[in-house]
Short mmCIF file of C-alpha atoms in Angstrom, two decimals:
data_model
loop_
_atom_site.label_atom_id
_atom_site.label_comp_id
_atom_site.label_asym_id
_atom_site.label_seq_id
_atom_site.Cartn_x
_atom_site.Cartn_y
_atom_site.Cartn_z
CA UNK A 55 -5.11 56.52 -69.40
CA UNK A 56 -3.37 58.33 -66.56
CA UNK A 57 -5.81 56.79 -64.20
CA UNK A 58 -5.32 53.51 -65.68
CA UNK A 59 -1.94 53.73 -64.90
CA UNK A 60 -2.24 54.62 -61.55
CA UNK A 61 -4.68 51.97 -60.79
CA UNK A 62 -1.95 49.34 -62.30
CA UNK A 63 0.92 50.43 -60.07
CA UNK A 64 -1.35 50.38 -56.76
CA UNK A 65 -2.49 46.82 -57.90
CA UNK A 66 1.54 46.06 -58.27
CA UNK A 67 2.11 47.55 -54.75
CA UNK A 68 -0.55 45.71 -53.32
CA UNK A 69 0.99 42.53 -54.85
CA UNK A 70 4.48 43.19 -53.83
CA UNK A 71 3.16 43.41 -50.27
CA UNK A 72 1.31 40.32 -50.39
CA UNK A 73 3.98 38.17 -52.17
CA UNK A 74 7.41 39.89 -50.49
CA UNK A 75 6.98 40.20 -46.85
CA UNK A 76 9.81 41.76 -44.94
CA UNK A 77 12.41 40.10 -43.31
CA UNK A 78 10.95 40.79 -39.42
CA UNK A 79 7.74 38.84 -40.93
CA UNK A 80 7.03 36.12 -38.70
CA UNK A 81 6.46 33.55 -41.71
CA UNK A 82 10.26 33.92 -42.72
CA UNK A 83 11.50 32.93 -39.36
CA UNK A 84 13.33 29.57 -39.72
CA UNK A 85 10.84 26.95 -37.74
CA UNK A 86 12.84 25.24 -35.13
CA UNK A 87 13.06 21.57 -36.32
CA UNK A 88 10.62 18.59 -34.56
CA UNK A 89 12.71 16.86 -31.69
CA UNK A 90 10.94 13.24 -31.91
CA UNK A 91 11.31 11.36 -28.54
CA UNK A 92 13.17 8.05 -28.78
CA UNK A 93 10.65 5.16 -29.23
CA UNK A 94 11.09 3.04 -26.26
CA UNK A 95 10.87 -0.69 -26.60
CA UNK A 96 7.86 -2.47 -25.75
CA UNK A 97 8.42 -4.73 -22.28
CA UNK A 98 9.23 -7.91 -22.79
CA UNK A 99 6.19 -10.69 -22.90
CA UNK A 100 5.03 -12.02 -18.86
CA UNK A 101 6.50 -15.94 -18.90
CA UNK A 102 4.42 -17.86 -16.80
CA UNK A 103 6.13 -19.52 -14.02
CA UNK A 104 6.01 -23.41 -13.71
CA UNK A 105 3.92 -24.29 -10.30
CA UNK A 106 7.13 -25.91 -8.94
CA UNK A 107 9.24 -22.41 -9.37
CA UNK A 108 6.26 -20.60 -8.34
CA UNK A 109 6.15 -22.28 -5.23
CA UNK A 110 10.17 -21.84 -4.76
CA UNK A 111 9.98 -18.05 -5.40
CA UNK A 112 7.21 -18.27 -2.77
CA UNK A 113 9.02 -19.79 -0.28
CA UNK A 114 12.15 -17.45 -1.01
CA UNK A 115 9.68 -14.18 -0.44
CA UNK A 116 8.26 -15.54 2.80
CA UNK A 117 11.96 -16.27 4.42
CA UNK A 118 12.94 -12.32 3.12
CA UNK A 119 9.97 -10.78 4.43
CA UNK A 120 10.12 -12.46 7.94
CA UNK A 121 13.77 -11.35 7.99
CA UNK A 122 12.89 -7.79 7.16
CA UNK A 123 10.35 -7.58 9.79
CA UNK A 124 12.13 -9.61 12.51
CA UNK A 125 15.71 -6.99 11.51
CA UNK A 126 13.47 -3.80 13.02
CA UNK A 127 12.22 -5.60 15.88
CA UNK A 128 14.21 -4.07 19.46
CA UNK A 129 14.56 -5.09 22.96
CA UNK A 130 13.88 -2.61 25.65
CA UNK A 131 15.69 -2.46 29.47
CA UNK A 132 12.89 -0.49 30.75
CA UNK A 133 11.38 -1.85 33.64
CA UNK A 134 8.13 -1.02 35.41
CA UNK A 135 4.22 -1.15 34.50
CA UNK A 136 3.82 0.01 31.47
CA UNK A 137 1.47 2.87 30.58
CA UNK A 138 -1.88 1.94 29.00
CA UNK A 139 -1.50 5.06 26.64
CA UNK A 140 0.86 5.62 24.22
CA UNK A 141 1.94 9.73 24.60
CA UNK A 142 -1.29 9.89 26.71
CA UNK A 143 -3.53 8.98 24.15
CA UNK A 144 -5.54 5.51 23.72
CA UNK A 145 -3.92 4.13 20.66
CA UNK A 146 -0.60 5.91 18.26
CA UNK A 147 -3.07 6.15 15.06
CA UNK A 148 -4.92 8.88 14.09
CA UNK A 149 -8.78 8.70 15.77
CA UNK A 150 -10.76 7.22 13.42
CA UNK A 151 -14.53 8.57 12.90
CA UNK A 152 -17.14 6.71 14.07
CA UNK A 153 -18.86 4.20 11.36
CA UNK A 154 -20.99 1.16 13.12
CA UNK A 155 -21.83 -0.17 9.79
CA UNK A 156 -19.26 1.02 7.44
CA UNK A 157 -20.94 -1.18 4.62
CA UNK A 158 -23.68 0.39 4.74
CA UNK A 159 -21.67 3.70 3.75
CA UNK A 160 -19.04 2.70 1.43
CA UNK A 161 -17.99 -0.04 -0.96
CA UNK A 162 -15.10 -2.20 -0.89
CA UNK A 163 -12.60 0.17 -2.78
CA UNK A 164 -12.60 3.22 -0.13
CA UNK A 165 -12.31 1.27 2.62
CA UNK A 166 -9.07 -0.69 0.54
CA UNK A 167 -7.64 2.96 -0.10
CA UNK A 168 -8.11 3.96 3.58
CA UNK A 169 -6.47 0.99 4.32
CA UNK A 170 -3.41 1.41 2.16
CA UNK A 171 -2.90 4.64 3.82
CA UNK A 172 -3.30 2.63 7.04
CA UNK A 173 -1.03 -0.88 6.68
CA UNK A 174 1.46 1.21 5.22
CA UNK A 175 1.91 3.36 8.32
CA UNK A 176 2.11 0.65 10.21
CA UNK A 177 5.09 -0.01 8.23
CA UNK A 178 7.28 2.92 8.16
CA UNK A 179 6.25 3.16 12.40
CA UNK A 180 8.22 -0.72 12.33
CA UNK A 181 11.15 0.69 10.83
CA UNK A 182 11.37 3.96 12.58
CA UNK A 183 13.93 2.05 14.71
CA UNK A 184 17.29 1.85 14.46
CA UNK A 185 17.43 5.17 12.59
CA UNK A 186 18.28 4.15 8.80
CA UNK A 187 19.27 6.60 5.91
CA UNK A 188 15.94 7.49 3.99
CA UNK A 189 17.01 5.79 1.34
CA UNK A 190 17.44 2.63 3.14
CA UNK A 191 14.03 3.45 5.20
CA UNK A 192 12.11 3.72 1.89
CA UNK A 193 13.42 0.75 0.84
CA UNK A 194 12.58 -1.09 3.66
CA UNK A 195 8.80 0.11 3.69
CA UNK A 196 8.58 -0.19 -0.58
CA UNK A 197 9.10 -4.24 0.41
CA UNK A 198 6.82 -4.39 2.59
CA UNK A 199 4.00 -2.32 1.20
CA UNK A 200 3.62 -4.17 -1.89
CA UNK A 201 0.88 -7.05 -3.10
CA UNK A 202 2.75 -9.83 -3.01
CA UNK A 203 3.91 -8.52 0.56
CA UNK A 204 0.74 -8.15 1.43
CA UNK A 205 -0.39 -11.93 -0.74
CA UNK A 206 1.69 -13.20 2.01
CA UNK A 207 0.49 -11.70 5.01
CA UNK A 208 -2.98 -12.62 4.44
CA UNK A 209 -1.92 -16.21 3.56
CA UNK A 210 -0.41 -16.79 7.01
CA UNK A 211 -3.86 -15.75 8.51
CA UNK A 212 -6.06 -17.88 6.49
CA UNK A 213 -3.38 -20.99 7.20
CA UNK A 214 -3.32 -20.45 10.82
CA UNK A 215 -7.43 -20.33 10.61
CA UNK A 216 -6.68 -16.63 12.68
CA UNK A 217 -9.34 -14.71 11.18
CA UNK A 218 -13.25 -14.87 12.36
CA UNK A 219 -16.12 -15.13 9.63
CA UNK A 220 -17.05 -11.57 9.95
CA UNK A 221 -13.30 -10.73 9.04
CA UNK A 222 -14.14 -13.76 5.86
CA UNK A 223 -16.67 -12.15 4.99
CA UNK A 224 -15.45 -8.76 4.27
CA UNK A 225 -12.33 -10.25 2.62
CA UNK A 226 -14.83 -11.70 0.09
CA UNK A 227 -16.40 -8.17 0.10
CA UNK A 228 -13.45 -6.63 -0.74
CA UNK A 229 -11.69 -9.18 -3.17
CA UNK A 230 -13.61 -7.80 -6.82
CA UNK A 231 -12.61 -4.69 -6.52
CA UNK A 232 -11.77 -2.85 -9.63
CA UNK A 233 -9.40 -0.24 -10.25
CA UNK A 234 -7.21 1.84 -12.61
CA UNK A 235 -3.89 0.09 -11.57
CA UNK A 236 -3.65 -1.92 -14.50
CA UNK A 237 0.39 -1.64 -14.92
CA UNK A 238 0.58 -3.18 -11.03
CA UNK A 239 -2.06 -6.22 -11.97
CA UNK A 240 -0.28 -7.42 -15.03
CA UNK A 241 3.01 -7.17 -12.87
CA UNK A 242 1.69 -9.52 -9.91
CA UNK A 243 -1.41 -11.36 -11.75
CA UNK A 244 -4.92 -10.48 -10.80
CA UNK A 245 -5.01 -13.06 -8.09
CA UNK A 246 -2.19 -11.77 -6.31
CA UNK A 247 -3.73 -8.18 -7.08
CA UNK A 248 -7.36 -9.24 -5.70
CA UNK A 249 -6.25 -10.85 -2.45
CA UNK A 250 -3.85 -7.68 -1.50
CA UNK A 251 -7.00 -5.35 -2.40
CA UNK A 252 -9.13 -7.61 0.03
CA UNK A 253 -6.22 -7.78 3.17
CA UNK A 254 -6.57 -3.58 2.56
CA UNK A 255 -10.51 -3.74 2.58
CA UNK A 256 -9.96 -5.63 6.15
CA UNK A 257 -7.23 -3.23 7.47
CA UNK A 258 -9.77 -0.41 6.53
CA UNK A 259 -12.72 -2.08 7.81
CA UNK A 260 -10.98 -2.56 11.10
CA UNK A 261 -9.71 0.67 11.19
CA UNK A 262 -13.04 1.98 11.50
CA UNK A 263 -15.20 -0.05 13.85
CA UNK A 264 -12.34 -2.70 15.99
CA UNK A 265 -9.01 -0.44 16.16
CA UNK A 266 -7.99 -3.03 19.30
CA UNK A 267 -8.48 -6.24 16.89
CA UNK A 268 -6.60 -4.76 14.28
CA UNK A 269 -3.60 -3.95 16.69
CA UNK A 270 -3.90 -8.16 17.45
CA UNK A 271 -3.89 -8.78 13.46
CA UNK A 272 -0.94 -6.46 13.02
CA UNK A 273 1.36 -7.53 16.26
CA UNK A 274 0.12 -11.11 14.42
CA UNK A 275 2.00 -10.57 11.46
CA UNK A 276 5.22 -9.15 12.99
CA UNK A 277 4.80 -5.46 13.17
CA UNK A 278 5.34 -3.17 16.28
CA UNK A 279 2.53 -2.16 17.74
CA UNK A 280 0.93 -0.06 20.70
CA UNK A 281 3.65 2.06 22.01
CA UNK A 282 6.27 -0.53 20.78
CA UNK A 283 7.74 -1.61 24.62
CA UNK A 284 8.79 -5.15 25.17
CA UNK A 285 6.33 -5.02 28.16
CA UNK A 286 3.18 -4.46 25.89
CA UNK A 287 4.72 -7.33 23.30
CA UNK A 288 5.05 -9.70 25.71
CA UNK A 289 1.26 -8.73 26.79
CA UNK A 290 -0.20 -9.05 23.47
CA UNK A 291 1.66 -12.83 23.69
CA UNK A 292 -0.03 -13.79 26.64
CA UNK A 293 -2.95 -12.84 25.05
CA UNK A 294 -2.10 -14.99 22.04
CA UNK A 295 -1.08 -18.07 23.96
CA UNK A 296 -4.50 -17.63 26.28
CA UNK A 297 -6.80 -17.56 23.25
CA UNK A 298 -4.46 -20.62 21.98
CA UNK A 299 -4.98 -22.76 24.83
CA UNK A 300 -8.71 -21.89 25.32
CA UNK A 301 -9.21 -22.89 21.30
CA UNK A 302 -7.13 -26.25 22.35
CA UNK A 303 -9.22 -27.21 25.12
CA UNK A 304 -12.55 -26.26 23.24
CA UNK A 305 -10.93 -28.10 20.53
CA UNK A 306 -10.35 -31.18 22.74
CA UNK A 307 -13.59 -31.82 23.95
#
């Protein structure tokens, strides 16, 4: 009986351990509530755009963007032959590695990411000058850097018949290429999206086998190139007007 006892009361103890924890037991500790974020509203439907505002927003985006270029172009008194290096080297951009058939090597997206990296230095070299807060600067570059920036661009190349077939060609290349940016497609349409991948396949392509043609294509579109003097501007004219004239005459006969 006396063992039967016992055995009870260590079966009670047992019990009141298991059901009574102590205070400093982690399972009485008051469990922070659940902060639930604030469900943000889901963006507002895309309206498609009649072809006559379209082509009115169009126009307005081609007037800005010539103004923002034109704003950080600059005059120079400097007189004298210019030097045919810019800080003693060949060209201001990084040396690209040699590639003779960069096709061959990569597809259409790497050479459109190396050429994002490489159009948009061009831009933040145009508006170096005048000095401009860096909010201002980033600004500035954001405009310029974007697709339909860069829809533009390419549009004024194709309607001035600039571009050779070899430079058509990759543009085709380059214009189905897919990527992850689906937020920035749905923003600008995938046409808009497509041709801005293809101008950055060129700049890429360029980059890596005809740095000197891609100067020509850039100083084309209104950005500073070489080592920015008036004296190598007015050089790269010439050469503009020349290659004009010659297509003229051909043209003519």
């Amino acid at each position: 009986m006396a063992a039967n006892a016992m055995a009870h009361a260590a079966v009670a103890v047992r019990a009141s351990w298991d059901t009574n924890p102590s205070p400093k037991s982690p399972a009485l500790k008051s469990a922070k509530p659940l902060r639930v974020p604030p469900s943000t509203p889901p963006p507002p439907p895309a309206q498609s755009l009649s072809p006559a505002r379209t082509s009115s927003r169009t126009a307005v985006l081609e007037k800005d963007f010539s103004q923002l270029l034109n704003a950080s172009r600059r005059s120079t008194s400097k007189k004298g032959k210019s030097d045919e290096h810019y800080l003693g080297y060949e060209t201001w951009l990084p040396v690209a590695p040699k590639v003779n058939k960069p096709r061959s090597i990569y597809n259409a997206a790497s050479l459109a990411y190396l050429g994002d990296c490489i159009y948009e230095l061009y831009a933040r070299r145009h508006f170096l000058y005048p000095p401009l807060s860096i909010n201002e600067y980033n600004e500035r570059v954001m405009k310029v850097v974007r697709c339909e920036a860069q829809d533009l661009l390419l549009k004024k190349l194709l309607d001035e018949d600039y571009l050779t077939e070899e430079e058509r060609d990759i543009l085709r290349w380059g214009k189905n290429i897919v990527s992850s940016k689906t937020r920035t497609r749905k923003r600008v349409g995938v046409a808009v999206y497509n041709r801005a991948s293809s101008f950055e396949t060129l700049v890429g392509y360029l980059y890596l086998t005809n740095v000197k043609r891609l100067e020509e294509i850039m100083f084309k579109l209104g950005f500073l190139t070489g080592a920015s003097s008036e004296l190598i501007a007015e050089e790269l004219r010439m050469n503009l007007r020349k290659k004009s004239a010659t297509a003229e005459a051909v043209h003519s006969e």
